[in-house]
Each structure stands twice: as structure tokens, then as C-alpha cells.
PDB file of C-alpha atoms in Angstrom:
ATOM      1  CA  GLN A  26      31.385 -29.511  -0.101  1.00 61.00           C
ATOM      2  CA  LYS A  27      29.683 -26.299   1.000  1.00 72.00           C
ATOM      3  CA  GLU A  28      31.892 -23.283   1.583  1.00 87.00           C
ATOM      4  CA  VAL A  29      30.906 -23.060   5.238  1.00 92.00           C
ATOM      5  CA  GLU A  30      29.695 -25.970   7.344  1.00 93.00           C
ATOM      6  CA  GLN A  31      27.943 -25.526  10.672  1.00 94.00           C
ATOM      7  CA  ASP A  32      26.070 -28.075  12.754  1.00 90.00           C
ATOM      8  CA  PRO A  33      22.468 -26.844  13.043  1.00 87.00           C
ATOM      9  CA  GLY A  34      21.896 -28.377  16.474  1.00 88.00           C
ATOM     10  CA  PRO A  35      19.878 -27.870  18.546  1.00 92.00           C
ATOM     11  CA  LEU A  36      22.452 -27.795  21.292  1.00 94.00           C
ATOM     12  CA  SER A  37      21.076 -27.854  24.848  1.00 96.00           C
ATOM     13  CA  VAL A  38      23.322 -27.164  27.809  1.00 96.00           C
ATOM     14  CA  PRO A  39      22.657 -26.329  31.476  1.00 96.00           C
ATOM     15  CA  GLU A  40      23.017 -22.790  32.732  1.00 97.00           C
ATOM     16  CA  GLY A  41      26.568 -21.975  33.728  1.00 97.00           C
ATOM     17  CA  ALA A  42      28.183 -24.457  31.349  1.00 96.00           C
ATOM     18  CA  ILE A  43      30.806 -23.551  28.773  1.00 97.00           C
ATOM     19  CA  VAL A  44      29.409 -23.660  25.252  1.00 97.00           C
ATOM     20  CA  SER A  45      31.517 -24.422  22.194  1.00 97.00           C
ATOM     21  CA  LEU A  46      30.178 -23.581  18.742  1.00 97.00           C
ATOM     22  CA  ASN A  47      32.147 -24.387  15.603  1.00 97.00           C
ATOM     23  CA  CYS A  48      32.343 -23.944  11.862  1.00 97.00           C
ATOM     24  CA  THR A  49      34.579 -25.343   9.189  1.00 97.00           C
ATOM     25  CA  TYR A  50      35.212 -23.803   5.812  1.00 96.00           C
ATOM     26  CA  SER A  51      36.854 -24.673   2.537  1.00 94.00           C
ATOM     27  CA  ASN A  52      37.954 -21.332   1.045  1.00 91.00           C
ATOM     28  CA  SER A  53      41.484 -20.541   2.221  1.00 91.00           C
ATOM     29  CA  ALA A  54      41.069 -16.945   1.003  1.00 87.00           C
ATOM     30  CA  PHE A  55      38.715 -16.119   3.864  1.00 90.00           C
ATOM     31  CA  GLN A  56      40.420 -13.660   6.195  1.00 88.00           C
ATOM     32  CA  TYR A  57      37.587 -12.033   8.084  1.00 88.00           C
ATOM     33  CA  PHE A  58      35.532 -14.140  10.481  1.00 91.00           C
ATOM     34  CA  MET A  59      32.382 -13.233  12.326  1.00 91.00           C
ATOM     35  CA  TRP A  60      29.834 -14.659  14.723  1.00 95.00           C
ATOM     36  CA  TYR A  61      26.287 -13.392  14.664  1.00 94.00           C
ATOM     37  CA  ARG A  62      23.566 -14.057  17.225  1.00 96.00           C
ATOM     38  CA  GLN A  63      19.976 -14.237  16.061  1.00 94.00           C
ATOM     39  CA  TYR A  64      17.059 -14.294  18.442  1.00 94.00           C
ATOM     40  CA  SER A  65      13.769 -15.708  17.256  1.00 90.00           C
ATOM     41  CA  ARG A  66      12.005 -13.453  14.755  1.00 87.00           C
ATOM     42  CA  LYS A  67      14.827 -10.912  14.839  1.00 90.00           C
ATOM     43  CA  GLY A  68      17.642 -10.056  12.454  1.00 92.00           C
ATOM     44  CA  PRO A  69      21.162 -11.281  13.215  1.00 93.00           C
ATOM     45  CA  GLU A  70      23.419  -9.035  15.288  1.00 93.00           C
ATOM     46  CA  LEU A  71      27.188  -9.072  15.160  1.00 91.00           C
ATOM     47  CA  LEU A  72      28.700 -10.625  18.268  1.00 94.00           C
ATOM     48  CA  MET A  73      32.373 -11.034  17.478  1.00 91.00           C
ATOM     49  CA  TYR A  74      34.703 -10.482  14.577  1.00 86.00           C
ATOM     50  CA  THR A  75      38.296 -11.488  14.058  1.00 87.00           C
ATOM     51  CA  TYR A  76      40.826 -10.929  11.324  1.00 83.00           C
ATOM     52  CA  SER A  77      43.043 -13.840  10.299  1.00 83.00           C
ATOM     53  CA  SER A  78      44.123 -16.406  12.907  1.00 84.00           C
ATOM     54  CA  GLY A  79      44.132 -16.107  16.667  1.00 86.00           C
ATOM     55  CA  ASN A  80      41.859 -15.498  19.602  1.00 91.00           C
ATOM     56  CA  LYS A  81      39.668 -12.606  20.578  1.00 93.00           C
ATOM     57  CA  GLU A  82      37.918 -12.249  23.902  1.00 95.00           C
ATOM     58  CA  ASP A  83      34.964 -10.032  24.792  1.00 94.00           C
ATOM     59  CA  GLY A  84      33.446 -10.597  28.196  1.00 96.00           C
ATOM     60  CA  ARG A  85      32.070 -14.130  28.360  1.00 97.00           C
ATOM     61  CA  PHE A  86      32.700 -14.700  24.648  1.00 97.00           C
ATOM     62  CA  THR A  87      35.899 -15.923  22.991  1.00 97.00           C
ATOM     63  CA  ALA A  88      36.331 -16.349  19.259  1.00 96.00           C
ATOM     64  CA  GLN A  89      39.105 -18.553  17.886  1.00 96.00           C
ATOM     65  CA  VAL A  90      40.302 -18.885  14.332  1.00 95.00           C
ATOM     66  CA  ASP A  91      42.624 -21.641  13.117  1.00 94.00           C
ATOM     67  CA  LYS A  92      43.282 -20.908   9.462  1.00 92.00           C
ATOM     68  CA  SER A  93      45.590 -23.897   9.061  1.00 92.00           C
ATOM     69  CA  SER A  94      42.691 -26.199   9.918  1.00 94.00           C
ATOM     70  CA  LYS A  95      40.024 -23.922   8.376  1.00 94.00           C
ATOM     71  CA  TYR A  96      38.165 -24.089  11.663  1.00 95.00           C
ATOM     72  CA  ILE A  97      36.605 -21.372  13.795  1.00 96.00           C
ATOM     73  CA  SER A  98      35.045 -21.541  17.234  1.00 97.00           C
ATOM     74  CA  LEU A  99      32.978 -19.430  19.575  1.00 97.00           C
ATOM     75  CA  PHE A 100      33.127 -20.165  23.291  1.00 97.00           C
ATOM     76  CA  ILE A 101      30.570 -18.860  25.744  1.00 97.00           C
ATOM     77  CA  ARG A 102      31.532 -19.024  29.421  1.00 97.00           C
ATOM     78  CA  ASP A 103      29.039 -19.033  32.286  1.00 97.00           C
ATOM     79  CA  SER A 104      26.182 -19.476  29.830  1.00 97.00           C
ATOM     80  CA  GLN A 105      22.885 -17.789  30.654  1.00 97.00           C
ATOM     81  CA  PRO A 106      19.309 -18.513  29.509  1.00 96.00           C
ATOM     82  CA  SER A 107      19.479 -15.175  27.661  1.00 96.00           C
ATOM     83  CA  ASP A 108      22.203 -16.704  25.472  1.00 97.00           C
ATOM     84  CA  SER A 109      19.573 -18.997  23.965  1.00 97.00           C
ATOM     85  CA  ALA A 110      19.521 -18.069  20.285  1.00 96.00           C
ATOM     86  CA  THR A 111      20.802 -19.191  16.906  1.00 95.00           C
ATOM     87  CA  TYR A 112      24.488 -18.485  16.345  1.00 97.00           C
ATOM     88  CA  LEU A 113      25.675 -18.023  12.776  1.00 95.00           C
ATOM     89  CA  CYS A 114      29.275 -18.028  11.740  1.00 95.00           C
ATOM     90  CA  ALA A 115      30.179 -15.888   8.753  1.00 92.00           C
ATOM     91  CA  MET A 116      33.290 -15.150   6.794  1.00 90.00           C
ATOM     92  CA  SER A 117      34.561 -13.152   3.880  1.00 86.00           C
ATOM     93  CA  GLU A 118      37.674 -12.441   1.903  1.00 83.00           C
ATOM     94  CA  PHE A 119      37.172  -8.798   2.920  1.00 66.00           C
ATOM     95  CA  TYR A 120      39.391  -7.154   0.407  1.00 52.00           C
ATOM     96  CA  ARG A 121      37.010  -7.900  -2.415  1.00 45.00           C
ATOM     97  CA  ASP A 122      33.455  -6.874  -3.041  1.00 45.00           C
ATOM     98  CA  ASP A 123      31.789  -8.345  -1.124  1.00 64.00           C
ATOM     99  CA  LYS A 124      29.754 -11.284  -0.139  1.00 73.00           C
ATOM    100  CA  ILE A 125      29.802 -12.591   3.366  1.00 83.00           C
ATOM    101  CA  ILE A 126      29.214 -16.323   3.439  1.00 88.00           C
ATOM    102  CA  PHE A 127      27.083 -17.475   6.340  1.00 90.00           C
ATOM    103  CA  GLY A 128      26.778 -20.852   7.973  1.00 93.00           C
ATOM    104  CA  LYS A 129      23.313 -22.288   8.560  1.00 91.00           C
ATOM    105  CA  GLY A 130      23.444 -21.417  12.238  1.00 94.00           C
ATOM    106  CA  THR A 131      23.429 -23.514  15.410  1.00 95.00           C
ATOM    107  CA  ARG A 132      20.372 -23.313  17.653  1.00 95.00           C
ATOM    108  CA  LEU A 133      21.475 -23.074  21.281  1.00 97.00           C
ATOM    109  CA  HIS A 134      19.245 -23.643  24.293  1.00 96.00           C
ATOM    110  CA  ILE A 135      20.528 -22.799  27.761  1.00 97.00           C
ATOM    111  CA  LEU A 136      18.484 -24.696  30.310  1.00 95.00           C
ATOM    112  CA  PRO A 137      17.809 -22.854  33.600  1.00 92.00           C
TER     113      PRO A 137
ATOM    114  CA  GLY B  32      15.488   4.187  16.890  1.00 55.00           C
ATOM    115  CA  ALA B  33      18.331   4.509  14.417  1.00 79.00           C
ATOM    116  CA  GLY B  34      18.485   0.908  13.272  1.00 92.00           C
ATOM    117  CA  VAL B  35      17.612  -0.713   9.974  1.00 95.00           C
ATOM    118  CA  SER B  36      13.881  -0.928   9.448  1.00 96.00           C
ATOM    119  CA  GLN B  37      11.945  -3.163   7.101  1.00 97.00           C
ATOM    120  CA  SER B  38       8.357  -3.262   6.012  1.00 97.00           C
ATOM    121  CA  PRO B  39       6.069  -5.041   6.040  1.00 97.00           C
ATOM    122  CA  SER B  40       7.068  -7.320   8.902  1.00 96.00           C
ATOM    123  CA  ASN B  41       4.839 -10.068   7.538  1.00 97.00           C
ATOM    124  CA  LYS B  42       3.400 -10.595   4.094  1.00 97.00           C
ATOM    125  CA  VAL B  43       1.098 -13.370   2.936  1.00 98.00           C
ATOM    126  CA  THR B  44       0.474 -13.484  -0.779  1.00 97.00           C
ATOM    127  CA  GLU B  45      -1.033 -15.827  -3.302  1.00 97.00           C
ATOM    128  CA  LYS B  46       1.131 -17.679  -5.758  1.00 97.00           C
ATOM    129  CA  GLY B  47       1.592 -15.657  -8.915  1.00 97.00           C
ATOM    130  CA  LYS B  48       1.225 -12.233  -7.292  1.00 97.00           C
ATOM    131  CA  ASP B  49       3.980  -9.634  -7.164  1.00 98.00           C
ATOM    132  CA  VAL B  50       5.328  -8.382  -3.830  1.00 98.00           C
ATOM    133  CA  GLU B  51       7.478  -5.415  -2.875  1.00 98.00           C
ATOM    134  CA  LEU B  52       9.596  -5.357   0.259  1.00 98.00           C
ATOM    135  CA  ARG B  53      11.113  -2.206   1.677  1.00 97.00           C
ATOM    136  CA  CYS B  54      14.308  -1.499   3.587  1.00 97.00           C
ATOM    137  CA  ASP B  55      15.344   1.740   5.292  1.00 96.00           C
ATOM    138  CA  PRO B  56      19.057   1.560   6.106  1.00 95.00           C
ATOM    139  CA  ILE B  57      20.896   3.369   8.845  1.00 93.00           C
ATOM    140  CA  SER B  58      21.574   6.962   7.828  1.00 91.00           C
ATOM    141  CA  GLY B  59      25.086   7.368   6.434  1.00 87.00           C
ATOM    142  CA  HIS B  60      25.548   3.714   5.591  1.00 89.00           C
ATOM    143  CA  THR B  61      26.708   3.463   2.010  1.00 88.00           C
ATOM    144  CA  ALA B  62      26.323  -0.287   1.618  1.00 89.00           C
ATOM    145  CA  LEU B  63      23.037  -2.176   1.609  1.00 93.00           C
ATOM    146  CA  TYR B  64      22.501  -5.908   1.348  1.00 93.00           C
ATOM    147  CA  TRP B  65      19.515  -8.163   0.831  1.00 96.00           C
ATOM    148  CA  TYR B  66      19.533 -11.744   2.075  1.00 95.00           C
ATOM    149  CA  ARG B  67      17.039 -14.584   2.058  1.00 96.00           C
ATOM    150  CA  GLN B  68      16.750 -16.946   5.007  1.00 94.00           C
ATOM    151  CA  ARG B  69      14.713 -20.069   4.466  1.00 92.00           C
ATOM    152  CA  LEU B  70      13.529 -22.052   7.469  1.00 86.00           C
ATOM    153  CA  GLY B  71      16.467 -23.817   9.078  1.00 78.00           C
ATOM    154  CA  GLN B  72      18.925 -22.397   6.584  1.00 82.00           C
ATOM    155  CA  GLY B  73      21.679 -19.847   6.663  1.00 84.00           C
ATOM    156  CA  LEU B  74      21.527 -16.464   5.043  1.00 89.00           C
ATOM    157  CA  GLU B  75      21.589 -16.545   1.270  1.00 91.00           C
ATOM    158  CA  PHE B  76      23.074 -13.444  -0.343  1.00 90.00           C
ATOM    159  CA  LEU B  77      20.806 -11.829  -2.935  1.00 94.00           C
ATOM    160  CA  ILE B  78      22.099  -8.384  -3.909  1.00 94.00           C
ATOM    161  CA  TYR B  79      24.508  -5.700  -2.707  1.00 91.00           C
ATOM    162  CA  PHE B  80      24.459  -1.937  -3.284  1.00 91.00           C
ATOM    163  CA  GLN B  81      27.504   0.238  -2.595  1.00 87.00           C
ATOM    164  CA  GLY B  82      27.076   3.954  -3.067  1.00 83.00           C
ATOM    165  CA  ASN B  83      26.513   4.855  -6.696  1.00 83.00           C
ATOM    166  CA  SER B  84      28.298   1.793  -8.058  1.00 85.00           C
ATOM    167  CA  ALA B  85      26.470  -0.795 -10.121  1.00 87.00           C
ATOM    168  CA  PRO B  86      24.867  -3.301  -7.737  1.00 90.00           C
ATOM    169  CA  ASP B  87      26.169  -6.828  -7.364  1.00 87.00           C
ATOM    170  CA  LYS B  88      23.172  -8.881  -8.447  1.00 91.00           C
ATOM    171  CA  SER B  89      24.965 -12.193  -8.595  1.00 88.00           C
ATOM    172  CA  GLY B  90      22.895 -13.743  -5.800  1.00 91.00           C
ATOM    173  CA  LEU B  91      19.462 -13.123  -7.282  1.00 94.00           C
ATOM    174  CA  PRO B  92      17.981 -16.590  -7.870  1.00 94.00           C
ATOM    175  CA  SER B  93      15.946 -15.745 -10.973  1.00 94.00           C
ATOM    176  CA  ASP B  94      14.818 -12.879 -13.152  1.00 95.00           C
ATOM    177  CA  ARG B  95      11.639 -12.685 -11.072  1.00 97.00           C
ATOM    178  CA  PHE B  96      13.738 -10.977  -8.416  1.00 97.00           C
ATOM    179  CA  SER B  97      14.869  -7.375  -8.738  1.00 97.00           C
ATOM    180  CA  ALA B  98      15.946  -4.631  -6.386  1.00 96.00           C
ATOM    181  CA  GLU B  99      16.432  -0.912  -6.528  1.00 95.00           C
ATOM    182  CA  ARG B 100      18.065   1.648  -4.334  1.00 94.00           C
ATOM    183  CA  THR B 101      17.876   5.400  -4.695  1.00 85.00           C
ATOM    184  CA  GLY B 102      21.245   6.892  -3.782  1.00 81.00           C
ATOM    185  CA  GLU B 103      22.138   5.875  -0.245  1.00 81.00           C
ATOM    186  CA  SER B 104      18.562   5.694   0.974  1.00 89.00           C
ATOM    187  CA  VAL B 105      15.751   3.195   0.882  1.00 95.00           C
ATOM    188  CA  SER B 106      15.781   0.028  -1.140  1.00 97.00           C
ATOM    189  CA  THR B 107      12.957  -2.112  -2.466  1.00 97.00           C
ATOM    190  CA  LEU B 108      13.152  -5.791  -3.322  1.00 98.00           C
ATOM    191  CA  THR B 109      10.507  -6.900  -5.805  1.00 98.00           C
ATOM    192  CA  ILE B 110       9.509 -10.486  -6.432  1.00 98.00           C
ATOM    193  CA  GLN B 111       7.306 -11.014  -9.465  1.00 98.00           C
ATOM    194  CA  ARG B 112       4.983 -13.957 -10.000  1.00 97.00           C
ATOM    195  CA  THR B 113       5.743 -15.346  -6.563  1.00 98.00           C
ATOM    196  CA  GLN B 114       6.198 -19.077  -6.106  1.00 97.00           C
ATOM    197  CA  GLN B 115       5.835 -21.158  -2.957  1.00 96.00           C
ATOM    198  CA  GLU B 116       9.596 -21.659  -2.806  1.00 95.00           C
ATOM    199  CA  ASP B 117       9.946 -17.891  -2.365  1.00 97.00           C
ATOM    200  CA  SER B 118       8.523 -18.262   1.159  1.00 97.00           C
ATOM    201  CA  ALA B 119      11.275 -17.137   3.507  1.00 97.00           C
ATOM    202  CA  VAL B 120      12.422 -14.289   5.705  1.00 96.00           C
ATOM    203  CA  TYR B 121      13.981 -11.526   3.654  1.00 98.00           C
ATOM    204  CA  LEU B 122      16.615  -9.631   5.601  1.00 97.00           C
ATOM    205  CA  CYS B 123      18.161  -6.299   4.783  1.00 96.00           C
ATOM    206  CA  ALA B 124      21.439  -5.069   6.237  1.00 93.00           C
ATOM    207  CA  SER B 125      23.449  -1.886   5.917  1.00 92.00           C
ATOM    208  CA  SER B 126      27.086  -1.098   6.548  1.00 87.00           C
ATOM    209  CA  LYS B 127      29.448   1.859   6.629  1.00 83.00           C
ATOM    210  CA  ARG B 128      32.033  -0.047   4.599  1.00 69.00           C
ATOM    211  CA  THR B 129      35.005   1.648   6.231  1.00 63.00           C
ATOM    212  CA  SER B 130      38.398  -0.045   6.197  1.00 55.00           C
ATOM    213  CA  GLY B 131      38.973  -2.408   9.086  1.00 52.00           C
ATOM    214  CA  SER B 132      35.357  -3.197   9.698  1.00 56.00           C
ATOM    215  CA  ASP B 133      32.555  -4.463   7.580  1.00 65.00           C
ATOM    216  CA  GLU B 134      29.942  -4.821  10.292  1.00 78.00           C
ATOM    217  CA  GLN B 135      26.530  -5.272   8.837  1.00 85.00           C
ATOM    218  CA  TYR B 136      23.535  -4.131  10.835  1.00 90.00           C
ATOM    219  CA  PHE B 137      20.437  -6.169  10.112  1.00 94.00           C
ATOM    220  CA  GLY B 138      16.814  -5.241  10.101  1.00 95.00           C
ATOM    221  CA  PRO B 139      14.186  -7.505  11.645  1.00 95.00           C
ATOM    222  CA  GLY B 140      13.245  -8.987   8.291  1.00 96.00           C
ATOM    223  CA  THR B 141      10.076  -9.449   6.292  1.00 97.00           C
ATOM    224  CA  ARG B 142       8.490 -12.868   6.647  1.00 97.00           C
ATOM    225  CA  LEU B 143       7.007 -13.762   3.265  1.00 98.00           C
ATOM    226  CA  THR B 144       4.530 -16.600   2.933  1.00 97.00           C
ATOM    227  CA  VAL B 145       3.343 -17.601  -0.527  1.00 97.00           C
ATOM    228  CA  THR B 146       0.185 -19.699  -0.458  1.00 96.00           C
TER     229      THR B 146
END
């Protein structure tokens, strides 16, 4: 089993829909969870980060972490065509040097 | 701009040749990372530099890969005797590495094609 599992998609949804992106992981030592957005031919950019379990909201984006289930989610409300990108989850143990483990990324298409 | 820059943006090379990829991190960022991203795959950690500490080379896939960094400035990733499986986007990222946040800022990547 890979450390981080993420469905590669593609996921196509109509504009305005709520998008749910998910990752599962196997390492219970992960404490620091991130979502990156990567547009085509660009480097990833950090979208959200959370520490330990719980929810974090930033505008149209909500990140959820359920450490008991080793499951993280990113929700996008009122999705826009500009949200079309690849979304990578990432996680690390944080207190140690220092690899961040990335998922393969989910390709998201928002249809106008 | 003040972001991470990488050069070249694209590199096509013949199998067996050596290539050198460059990364200019954000000024003041003590940490620098190299990743490889193959088509349809996630980011694969290669090497990590933190200040003047010995680099973490545990992700380098073979001894054909090496990287250097001078102080807290530019870094070069060298691939010797390139193979077709080395074709990928090579991403560099830098970070402040302050407590409470480990945000990595990525460059646009170098797309390497080995023919």
C-alpha cells in the first residue's frame, strides 16, 4: 500500500457545483496536511494547510482532516472554470526532517 | 518577481548525455528541495538542503543524480548519462522553515525529455 493514495481522475463537474477531493494515507505519524493546486505547465502552489484533525475554511475552500480514518478532503464550493487544475494532497510528520509525501494528484475540470 | 525560478524551462537531450538544471530560490529561504514529477504521477522527493547542514539525499534514484547548493543560494541538479526514464518535470521548491509553517514555494519546473 502506498503511503498516500489519491484518485487521479479526471473529475468533471459543472460550474457552480460543490467539488469533493480526497486522499487516504497509511502513516499515522502524519500531522501536517496540505493541498496544492497545479495548473498546467506550472509548479504547484499551496492552497490550504491544516495541522492534525479538524476543518479549516478559506473562502470557497474547506479542508477536512480525519486522523482516525486517515482520510483528508478538500471541498470547493461554487466551483469556477478557473478552478480547473490538478489538486495534490500532501502530508508530513513535520517535526522531523523533512520529506513531504505527495499524492499523485486529481485532475479537475469545471465545465462552463 | 520574487518567486522561485528555474532554468532551462525545457531541455531535450540525447540518451547518455549529462544535463544540469538550475534553481534560484526565494531570497532568505533556507530550505531548498528538488522533486521529480513524471507524467501522471505525484511529486517524487529527490533531495533537500537546509542551511549549511548536510543535504538529505535519500530520494536520489541513482548515483547518476547529484545536486549542489552554495550556501543559501542557487542549486544545480546534475543528471549524468541520462536515460529515457529520466524524462520528467524537475521541480524546485524553497521554504523559510520557520516553526508552524513549512510552506514550500515551487518554481515552474524544467521539463526534461531524453530521446
